[in-house]
Structures are given as C-alpha cells and as structure tokens.
C-alpha cells in the first residue's frame, strides 16, 4: 500500500493528488493507494481518500504503507522517519500556488543534504520512476532518524550514572 499525505495547509495540493490518482488509474501502480487530500479540490477516482484522517489512523497508515509520500511539511515527513521508513517528499511550490513561497522545497533539500534520509521530488514527473525503484533507492539511505533529544538523554543518563557512582 502507498500512503500519501498533503498535510493541513489551506492551499490545495492538486498536483500531487491528481498525479497519484493518474498513476493508479492507468495501472502504473497496482497496489492500494490511500490519500489524505487536505484542502485539495481534486477528488481521486481510483484511490481511497479522505480530506483528513485521525492521528491514530495516520500512524496506522504510515506504519502499514510500503511507501509513504508526503508534502514538505516537517511533521508529515518526520513521522515516517520515526517509524523507520524513508519518506518520498514532494514539496509544495509557489509557482503552482501550493504555498506562499518555496520554503518547503528549500527546507527539504537541506534536510536531504544533511541527513540523507528523505527522497525529495521537485519534478512530479519523476515520481512514478521513484515509486518503481523505491526499494533500491531507500536501501542506500539511513532509515534512522538522528534525534538530538535522544543524544541529549543518552548523555544526560551517563552523567547521572557517573554522579550516582561517586556517592
């Protein structure tokens, strides 16, 4: 199953929703596709969809999905990373009236360069090929989310352990 989420930003993200529906409709994707469409105005004809899903349902779909495709909002692509999945990230772009500027594209490119654990798709026409070759692409990437919180807690735990030994 492929799970797609476009987040809750009030501008439509028809470009991604319609493209995924087209891939499913023409048989390029044979597995189930579930889409959270948000404020998109395009209504998929070939995919299961809902404007919004509850948070527990979002976690369930992300966990069950073979591939998770998200917009460029950090909350949307961090959840799959936390579950150990490499997300395909299609940032919203200003030129398509999907957002007020290109901050999603710029941020995702920086995360990709720094962490190497998200697949950024700027040109929607490349998405079909990435879906077909997903396993090969994802296998070369680190699936572990490097968390500063986890590092802090680990280091703090060592300090506390050392202090307790001294008493």
PDB file of N, CA and C in Angstrom, residues 30-108:
ATOM      1  N   UNK A  30      -0.265  -0.735  -9.006  1.00  0.00           N
ATOM      2  CA  UNK A  30      -1.283  -1.780  -8.881  1.00  0.00           C
ATOM      3  C   UNK A  30      -1.720  -1.986  -7.437  1.00  0.00           C
ATOM      4  N   UNK A  31      -0.895  -1.551  -6.495  1.00  0.00           N
ATOM      5  CA  UNK A  31      -1.257  -1.718  -5.083  1.00  0.00           C
ATOM      6  C   UNK A  31      -2.235  -0.621  -4.658  1.00  0.00           C
ATOM      7  N   UNK A  32      -2.831  -0.799  -3.494  1.00  0.00           N
ATOM      8  CA  UNK A  32      -3.759   0.204  -2.979  1.00  0.00           C
ATOM      9  C   UNK A  32      -3.035   1.516  -2.716  1.00  0.00           C
ATOM     10  N   UNK A  33      -3.737   2.618  -2.966  1.00  0.00           N
ATOM     11  CA  UNK A  33      -3.226   3.954  -2.658  1.00  0.00           C
ATOM     12  C   UNK A  33      -4.277   4.643  -1.798  1.00  0.00           C
ATOM     13  N   UNK A  34      -3.833   5.133  -0.654  1.00  0.00           N
ATOM     14  CA  UNK A  34      -4.706   5.882   0.258  1.00  0.00           C
ATOM     15  C   UNK A  34      -4.152   7.292   0.341  1.00  0.00           C
ATOM     16  N   UNK A  35      -5.022   8.280   0.121  1.00  0.00           N
ATOM     17  CA  UNK A  35      -4.581   9.680   0.087  1.00  0.00           C
ATOM     18  C   UNK A  35      -5.352  10.513   1.098  1.00  0.00           C
ATOM     19  N   UNK A  36      -4.612  11.272   1.899  1.00  0.00           N
ATOM     20  CA  UNK A  36      -5.189  12.320   2.741  1.00  0.00           C
ATOM     21  C   UNK A  36      -5.081  13.586   1.900  1.00  0.00           C
ATOM     22  N   UNK A  37      -6.220  14.082   1.402  1.00  0.00           N
ATOM     23  CA  UNK A  37      -6.218  15.158   0.405  1.00  0.00           C
ATOM     24  C   UNK A  37      -6.214  16.565   0.984  1.00  0.00           C
ATOM     25  N   UNK A  38      -6.485  16.720   2.266  1.00  0.00           N
ATOM     26  CA  UNK A  38      -6.497  18.044   2.868  1.00  0.00           C
ATOM     27  C   UNK A  38      -7.461  18.976   2.151  1.00  0.00           C
ATOM     28  N   UNK A  39      -6.973  20.152   1.806  1.00  0.00           N
ATOM     29  CA  UNK A  39      -7.814  21.152   1.158  1.00  0.00           C
ATOM     30  C   UNK A  39      -7.733  21.101  -0.367  1.00  0.00           C
ATOM     31  N   UNK A  40      -7.216  20.008  -0.901  1.00  0.00           N
ATOM     32  CA  UNK A  40      -7.170  19.852  -2.351  1.00  0.00           C
ATOM     33  C   UNK A  40      -8.594  19.792  -2.895  1.00  0.00           C
ATOM     34  N   UNK A  41      -8.784  20.313  -4.077  1.00  0.00           N
ATOM     35  CA  UNK A  41     -10.112  20.316  -4.694  1.00  0.00           C
ATOM     36  C   UNK A  41     -10.300  19.136  -5.634  1.00  0.00           C
ATOM     37  N   UNK A  42      -9.215  18.511  -6.063  1.00  0.00           N
ATOM     38  CA  UNK A  42      -9.303  17.324  -6.914  1.00  0.00           C
ATOM     39  C   UNK A  42      -9.750  16.140  -6.059  1.00  0.00           C
ATOM     40  N   UNK A  43     -10.745  15.405  -6.549  1.00  0.00           N
ATOM     41  CA  UNK A  43     -11.257  14.241  -5.830  1.00  0.00           C
ATOM     42  C   UNK A  43     -10.833  12.974  -6.575  1.00  0.00           C
ATOM     43  N   UNK A  44      -9.962  12.176  -5.956  1.00  0.00           N
ATOM     44  CA  UNK A  44      -9.468  10.964  -6.632  1.00  0.00           C
ATOM     45  C   UNK A  44     -10.603  10.007  -7.010  1.00  0.00           C
ATOM     46  N   UNK A  45     -10.435   9.380  -8.182  1.00  0.00           N
ATOM     47  CA  UNK A  45     -11.411   8.410  -8.664  1.00  0.00           C
ATOM     48  C   UNK A  45     -10.909   6.969  -8.533  1.00  0.00           C
ATOM     49  N   UNK A  46      -9.590   6.809  -8.363  1.00  0.00           N
ATOM     50  CA  UNK A  46      -9.008   5.471  -8.370  1.00  0.00           C
ATOM     51  C   UNK A  46      -8.354   5.096  -7.044  1.00  0.00           C
ATOM     52  N   UNK A  47      -8.333   6.010  -6.112  1.00  0.00           N
ATOM     53  CA  UNK A  47      -7.666   5.796  -4.826  1.00  0.00           C
ATOM     54  C   UNK A  47      -8.665   6.006  -3.687  1.00  0.00           C
ATOM     55  N   UNK A  48      -8.423   5.301  -2.587  1.00  0.00           N
ATOM     56  CA  UNK A  48      -9.197   5.574  -1.377  1.00  0.00           C
ATOM     57  C   UNK A  48      -8.686   6.913  -0.838  1.00  0.00           C
ATOM     58  N   UNK A  49      -9.595   7.766  -0.371  1.00  0.00           N
ATOM     59  CA  UNK A  49      -9.144   9.074   0.105  1.00  0.00           C
ATOM     60  C   UNK A  49     -10.094   9.643   1.143  1.00  0.00           C
ATOM     61  N   UNK A  50      -9.546  10.593   1.887  1.00  0.00           N
ATOM     62  CA  UNK A  50     -10.320  11.385   2.827  1.00  0.00           C
ATOM     63  C   UNK A  50      -9.607  12.724   2.967  1.00  0.00           C
ATOM     64  N   UNK A  51     -10.389  13.766   3.187  1.00  0.00           N
ATOM     65  CA  UNK A  51      -9.751  15.074   3.398  1.00  0.00           C
ATOM     66  C   UNK A  51      -8.787  15.011   4.578  1.00  0.00           C
ATOM     67  N   UNK A  52      -9.227  14.407   5.661  1.00  0.00           N
ATOM     68  CA  UNK A  52      -8.397  14.292   6.861  1.00  0.00           C
ATOM     69  C   UNK A  52      -8.590  12.905   7.461  1.00  0.00           C
ATOM     70  N   UNK A  53      -7.565  12.422   8.132  1.00  0.00           N
ATOM     71  CA  UNK A  53      -7.648  11.190   8.911  1.00  0.00           C
ATOM     72  C   UNK A  53      -7.301  11.538  10.346  1.00  0.00           C
ATOM     73  N   UNK A  54      -7.825  10.771  11.271  1.00  0.00           N
ATOM     74  CA  UNK A  54      -7.444  10.972  12.682  1.00  0.00           C
ATOM     75  C   UNK A  54      -5.957  10.661  12.831  1.00  0.00           C
ATOM     76  N   UNK A  55      -5.361  11.182  13.892  1.00  0.00           N
ATOM     77  CA  UNK A  55      -3.944  10.922  14.128  1.00  0.00           C
ATOM     78  C   UNK A  55      -3.664   9.421  14.274  1.00  0.00           C
ATOM     79  N   UNK A  56      -4.473   8.671  15.026  1.00  0.00           N
ATOM     80  CA  UNK A  56      -4.231   7.225  15.092  1.00  0.00           C
ATOM     81  C   UNK A  56      -4.304   6.545  13.718  1.00  0.00           C
ATOM     82  N   UNK A  57      -5.230   6.986  12.867  1.00  0.00           N
ATOM     83  CA  UNK A  57      -5.307   6.419  11.520  1.00  0.00           C
ATOM     84  C   UNK A  57      -4.076   6.786  10.694  1.00  0.00           C
ATOM     85  N   UNK A  58      -3.601   8.014  10.854  1.00  0.00           N
ATOM     86  CA  UNK A  58      -2.387   8.437  10.137  1.00  0.00           C
ATOM     87  C   UNK A  58      -1.217   7.523  10.520  1.00  0.00           C
ATOM     88  N   UNK A  59      -1.046   7.291  11.811  1.00  0.00           N
ATOM     89  CA  UNK A  59       0.045   6.425  12.274  1.00  0.00           C
ATOM     90  C   UNK A  59      -0.125   5.015  11.707  1.00  0.00           C
ATOM     91  N   UNK A  60      -1.357   4.514  11.729  1.00  0.00           N
ATOM     92  CA  UNK A  60      -1.646   3.174  11.206  1.00  0.00           C
ATOM     93  C   UNK A  60      -1.284   3.091   9.725  1.00  0.00           C
ATOM     94  N   UNK A  61      -1.710   4.063   8.939  1.00  0.00           N
ATOM     95  CA  UNK A  61      -1.426   4.036   7.502  1.00  0.00           C
ATOM     96  C   UNK A  61       0.070   4.172   7.226  1.00  0.00           C
ATOM     97  N   UNK A  62       0.742   5.037   7.944  1.00  0.00           N
ATOM     98  CA  UNK A  62       2.187   5.189   7.761  1.00  0.00           C
ATOM     99  C   UNK A  62       2.884   3.875   8.097  1.00  0.00           C
ATOM    100  N   UNK A  63       2.487   3.262   9.197  1.00  0.00           N
ATOM    101  CA  UNK A  63       3.104   2.009   9.627  1.00  0.00           C
ATOM    102  C   UNK A  63       2.868   0.884   8.622  1.00  0.00           C
ATOM    103  N   UNK A  64       1.674   0.800   8.063  1.00  0.00           N
ATOM    104  CA  UNK A  64       1.324  -0.280   7.138  1.00  0.00           C
ATOM    105  C   UNK A  64       1.821  -0.047   5.711  1.00  0.00           C
ATOM    106  N   UNK A  65       2.135   1.180   5.361  1.00  0.00           N
ATOM    107  CA  UNK A  65       2.489   1.507   3.982  1.00  0.00           C
ATOM    108  C   UNK A  65       3.850   0.945   3.583  1.00  0.00           C
ATOM    109  N   UNK A  66       3.931   0.522   2.343  1.00  0.00           N
ATOM    110  CA  UNK A  66       5.228   0.167   1.753  1.00  0.00           C
ATOM    111  C   UNK A  66       5.993   1.445   1.442  1.00  0.00           C
ATOM    112  N   UNK A  67       5.255   2.451   0.951  1.00  0.00           N
ATOM    113  CA  UNK A  67       5.836   3.750   0.627  1.00  0.00           C
ATOM    114  C   UNK A  67       4.947   4.827   1.234  1.00  0.00           C
ATOM    115  N   UNK A  68       5.580   5.827   1.848  1.00  0.00           N
ATOM    116  CA  UNK A  68       4.868   6.997   2.356  1.00  0.00           C
ATOM    117  C   UNK A  68       5.326   8.188   1.520  1.00  0.00           C
ATOM    118  N   UNK A  69       4.348   8.882   0.929  1.00  0.00           N
ATOM    119  CA  UNK A  69       4.632  10.079   0.127  1.00  0.00           C
ATOM    120  C   UNK A  69       3.987  11.250   0.844  1.00  0.00           C
ATOM    121  N   UNK A  70       4.773  12.295   1.112  1.00  0.00           N
ATOM    122  CA  UNK A  70       4.267  13.439   1.854  1.00  0.00           C
ATOM    123  C   UNK A  70       4.568  14.743   1.120  1.00  0.00           C
ATOM    124  N   UNK A  71       3.903  15.791   1.586  1.00  0.00           N
ATOM    125  CA  UNK A  71       4.302  17.138   1.168  1.00  0.00           C
ATOM    126  C   UNK A  71       5.544  17.482   1.996  1.00  0.00           C
ATOM    127  N   UNK A  72       6.041  18.699   1.890  1.00  0.00           N
ATOM    128  CA  UNK A  72       7.288  19.056   2.546  1.00  0.00           C
ATOM    129  C   UNK A  72       7.164  19.596   3.954  1.00  0.00           C
ATOM    130  N   UNK A  73       6.025  19.436   4.589  1.00  0.00           N
ATOM    131  CA  UNK A  73       5.879  19.859   5.976  1.00  0.00           C
ATOM    132  C   UNK A  73       6.636  18.915   6.900  1.00  0.00           C
ATOM    133  N   UNK A  74       7.462  19.442   7.793  1.00  0.00           N
ATOM    134  CA  UNK A  74       8.289  18.590   8.651  1.00  0.00           C
ATOM    135  C   UNK A  74       7.504  17.548   9.440  1.00  0.00           C
ATOM    136  N   UNK A  75       6.363  17.899   9.983  1.00  0.00           N
ATOM    137  CA  UNK A  75       5.592  16.922  10.763  1.00  0.00           C
ATOM    138  C   UNK A  75       5.198  15.726   9.914  1.00  0.00           C
ATOM    139  N   UNK A  76       4.907  15.967   8.656  1.00  0.00           N
ATOM    140  CA  UNK A  76       4.458  14.878   7.779  1.00  0.00           C
ATOM    141  C   UNK A  76       5.585  13.928   7.408  1.00  0.00           C
ATOM    142  N   UNK A  77       6.803  14.438   7.222  1.00  0.00           N
ATOM    143  CA  UNK A  77       7.867  13.506   6.853  1.00  0.00           C
ATOM    144  C   UNK A  77       8.670  13.001   8.046  1.00  0.00           C
ATOM    145  N   UNK A  78       8.551  13.639   9.198  1.00  0.00           N
ATOM    146  CA  UNK A  78       9.250  13.133  10.389  1.00  0.00           C
ATOM    147  C   UNK A  78       8.554  11.883  10.931  1.00  0.00           C
ATOM    148  N   UNK A  79       7.216  11.828  10.882  1.00  0.00           N
ATOM    149  CA  UNK A  79       6.510  10.651  11.398  1.00  0.00           C
ATOM    150  C   UNK A  79       6.997   9.354  10.734  1.00  0.00           C
ATOM    151  N   UNK A  80       7.068   9.282   9.392  1.00  0.00           N
ATOM    152  CA  UNK A  80       7.585   8.042   8.797  1.00  0.00           C
ATOM    153  C   UNK A  80       9.017   7.740   9.237  1.00  0.00           C
ATOM    154  N   UNK A  81       9.835   8.771   9.356  1.00  0.00           N
ATOM    155  CA  UNK A  81      11.208   8.559   9.814  1.00  0.00           C
ATOM    156  C   UNK A  81      11.226   7.955  11.214  1.00  0.00           C
ATOM    157  N   UNK A  82      10.344   8.427  12.086  1.00  0.00           N
ATOM    158  CA  UNK A  82      10.279   7.908  13.447  1.00  0.00           C
ATOM    159  C   UNK A  82       9.855   6.442  13.460  1.00  0.00           C
ATOM    160  N   UNK A  83       9.114   6.035  12.437  1.00  0.00           N
ATOM    161  CA  UNK A  83       8.660   4.647  12.341  1.00  0.00           C
ATOM    162  C   UNK A  83       9.687   3.795  11.588  1.00  0.00           C
ATOM    163  N   UNK A  84      10.754   4.434  11.109  1.00  0.00           N
ATOM    164  CA  UNK A  84      11.819   3.700  10.425  1.00  0.00           C
ATOM    165  C   UNK A  84      11.641   3.596   8.928  1.00  0.00           C
ATOM    166  N   UNK A  85      10.854   4.488   8.332  1.00  0.00           N
ATOM    167  CA  UNK A  85      10.625   4.464   6.892  1.00  0.00           C
ATOM    168  C   UNK A  85      11.273   5.672   6.228  1.00  0.00           C
ATOM    169  N   UNK A  86      11.699   5.474   5.008  1.00  0.00           N
ATOM    170  CA  UNK A  86      12.243   6.571   4.192  1.00  0.00           C
ATOM    171  C   UNK A  86      11.073   7.184   3.417  1.00  0.00           C
ATOM    172  N   UNK A  87      10.687   8.419   3.740  1.00  0.00           N
ATOM    173  CA  UNK A  87       9.570   9.030   3.009  1.00  0.00           C
ATOM    174  C   UNK A  87       9.997   9.626   1.669  1.00  0.00           C
ATOM    175  N   UNK A  88       9.069   9.609   0.732  1.00  0.00           N
ATOM    176  CA  UNK A  88       9.217  10.341  -0.514  1.00  0.00           C
ATOM    177  C   UNK A  88       8.536  11.672  -0.262  1.00  0.00           C
ATOM    178  N   UNK A  89       9.271  12.763  -0.439  1.00  0.00           N
ATOM    179  CA  UNK A  89       8.759  14.090  -0.086  1.00  0.00           C
ATOM    180  C   UNK A  89       8.620  14.936  -1.352  1.00  0.00           C
ATOM    181  N   UNK A  90       7.397  15.384  -1.603  1.00  0.00           N
ATOM    182  CA  UNK A  90       7.103  16.247  -2.745  1.00  0.00           C
ATOM    183  C   UNK A  90       6.749  17.618  -2.167  1.00  0.00           C
ATOM    184  N   UNK A  91       7.721  18.527  -2.113  1.00  0.00           N
ATOM    185  CA  UNK A  91       7.448  19.838  -1.511  1.00  0.00           C
ATOM    186  C   UNK A  91       6.434  20.647  -2.326  1.00  0.00           C
ATOM    187  N   UNK A  92       5.593  21.346  -1.608  1.00  0.00           N
ATOM    188  CA  UNK A  92       4.691  22.308  -2.250  1.00  0.00           C
ATOM    189  C   UNK A  92       5.545  23.426  -2.846  1.00  0.00           C
ATOM    190  N   UNK A  93       5.082  23.982  -3.978  1.00  0.00           N
ATOM    191  CA  UNK A  93       5.844  25.034  -4.642  1.00  0.00           C
ATOM    192  C   UNK A  93       4.971  26.248  -4.938  1.00  0.00           C
ATOM    193  N   UNK A  94       5.579  27.405  -4.810  1.00  0.00           N
ATOM    194  CA  UNK A  94       4.884  28.671  -5.048  1.00  0.00           C
ATOM    195  C   UNK A  94       4.378  28.777  -6.491  1.00  0.00           C
ATOM    196  N   UNK A  95       5.180  28.335  -7.458  1.00  0.00           N
ATOM    197  CA  UNK A  95       4.794  28.501  -8.874  1.00  0.00           C
ATOM    198  C   UNK A  95       3.508  27.753  -9.235  1.00  0.00           C
ATOM    199  N   UNK A  96       3.129  26.782  -8.397  1.00  0.00           N
ATOM    200  CA  UNK A  96       1.883  26.049  -8.616  1.00  0.00           C
ATOM    201  C   UNK A  96       0.784  26.523  -7.661  1.00  0.00           C
ATOM    202  N   UNK A  97       1.025  27.620  -6.954  1.00  0.00           N
ATOM    203  CA  UNK A  97       0.097  28.179  -5.966  1.00  0.00           C
ATOM    204  C   UNK A  97      -0.256  27.180  -4.866  1.00  0.00           C
ATOM    205  N   UNK A  98       0.744  26.373  -4.476  1.00  0.00           N
ATOM    206  CA  UNK A  98       0.552  25.376  -3.423  1.00  0.00           C
ATOM    207  C   UNK A  98       0.985  25.902  -2.052  1.00  0.00           C
ATOM    208  N   UNK A  99       1.733  26.996  -2.069  1.00  0.00           N
ATOM    209  CA  UNK A  99       2.172  27.627  -0.825  1.00  0.00           C
ATOM    210  C   UNK A  99       2.550  29.071  -1.129  1.00  0.00           C
ATOM    211  N   UNK A 100       2.816  29.836  -0.088  1.00  0.00           N
ATOM    212  CA  UNK A 100       3.108  31.267  -0.254  1.00  0.00           C
ATOM    213  C   UNK A 100       4.522  31.527  -0.753  1.00  0.00           C
ATOM    214  N   UNK A 101       5.417  30.550  -0.571  1.00  0.00           N
ATOM    215  CA  UNK A 101       6.795  30.665  -1.047  1.00  0.00           C
ATOM    216  C   UNK A 101       7.356  29.251  -1.228  1.00  0.00           C
ATOM    217  N   UNK A 102       8.656  29.144  -1.440  1.00  0.00           N
ATOM    218  CA  UNK A 102       9.274  27.835  -1.678  1.00  0.00           C
ATOM    219  C   UNK A 102      10.006  27.299  -0.453  1.00  0.00           C
ATOM    220  N   UNK A 103       9.577  27.684   0.739  1.00  0.00           N
ATOM    221  CA  UNK A 103      10.302  27.250   1.936  1.00  0.00           C
ATOM    222  C   UNK A 103      10.299  25.725   2.088  1.00  0.00           C
ATOM    223  N   UNK A 104       9.239  25.033   1.665  1.00  0.00           N
ATOM    224  CA  UNK A 104       9.231  23.572   1.782  1.00  0.00           C
ATOM    225  C   UNK A 104      10.327  22.952   0.920  1.00  0.00           C
ATOM    226  N   UNK A 105      10.455  23.423  -0.295  1.00  0.00           N
ATOM    227  CA  UNK A 105      11.481  22.904  -1.200  1.00  0.00           C
ATOM    228  C   UNK A 105      12.874  23.174  -0.636  1.00  0.00           C
ATOM    229  N   UNK A 106      13.106  24.400  -0.196  1.00  0.00           N
ATOM    230  CA  UNK A 106      14.420  24.764   0.344  1.00  0.00           C
ATOM    231  C   UNK A 106      14.747  23.957   1.599  1.00  0.00           C
ATOM    232  N   UNK A 107      13.780  23.818   2.500  1.00  0.00           N
ATOM    233  CA  UNK A 107      13.996  23.085   3.740  1.00  0.00           C
ATOM    234  C   UNK A 107      14.258  21.602   3.455  1.00  0.00           C
ATOM    235  N   UNK A 108      13.454  21.016   2.585  1.00  0.00           N
ATOM    236  CA  UNK A 108      13.612  19.589   2.276  1.00  0.00           C
ATOM    237  C   UNK A 108      14.957  19.300   1.616  1.00  0.00           C
TER     238      UNK A 108
END
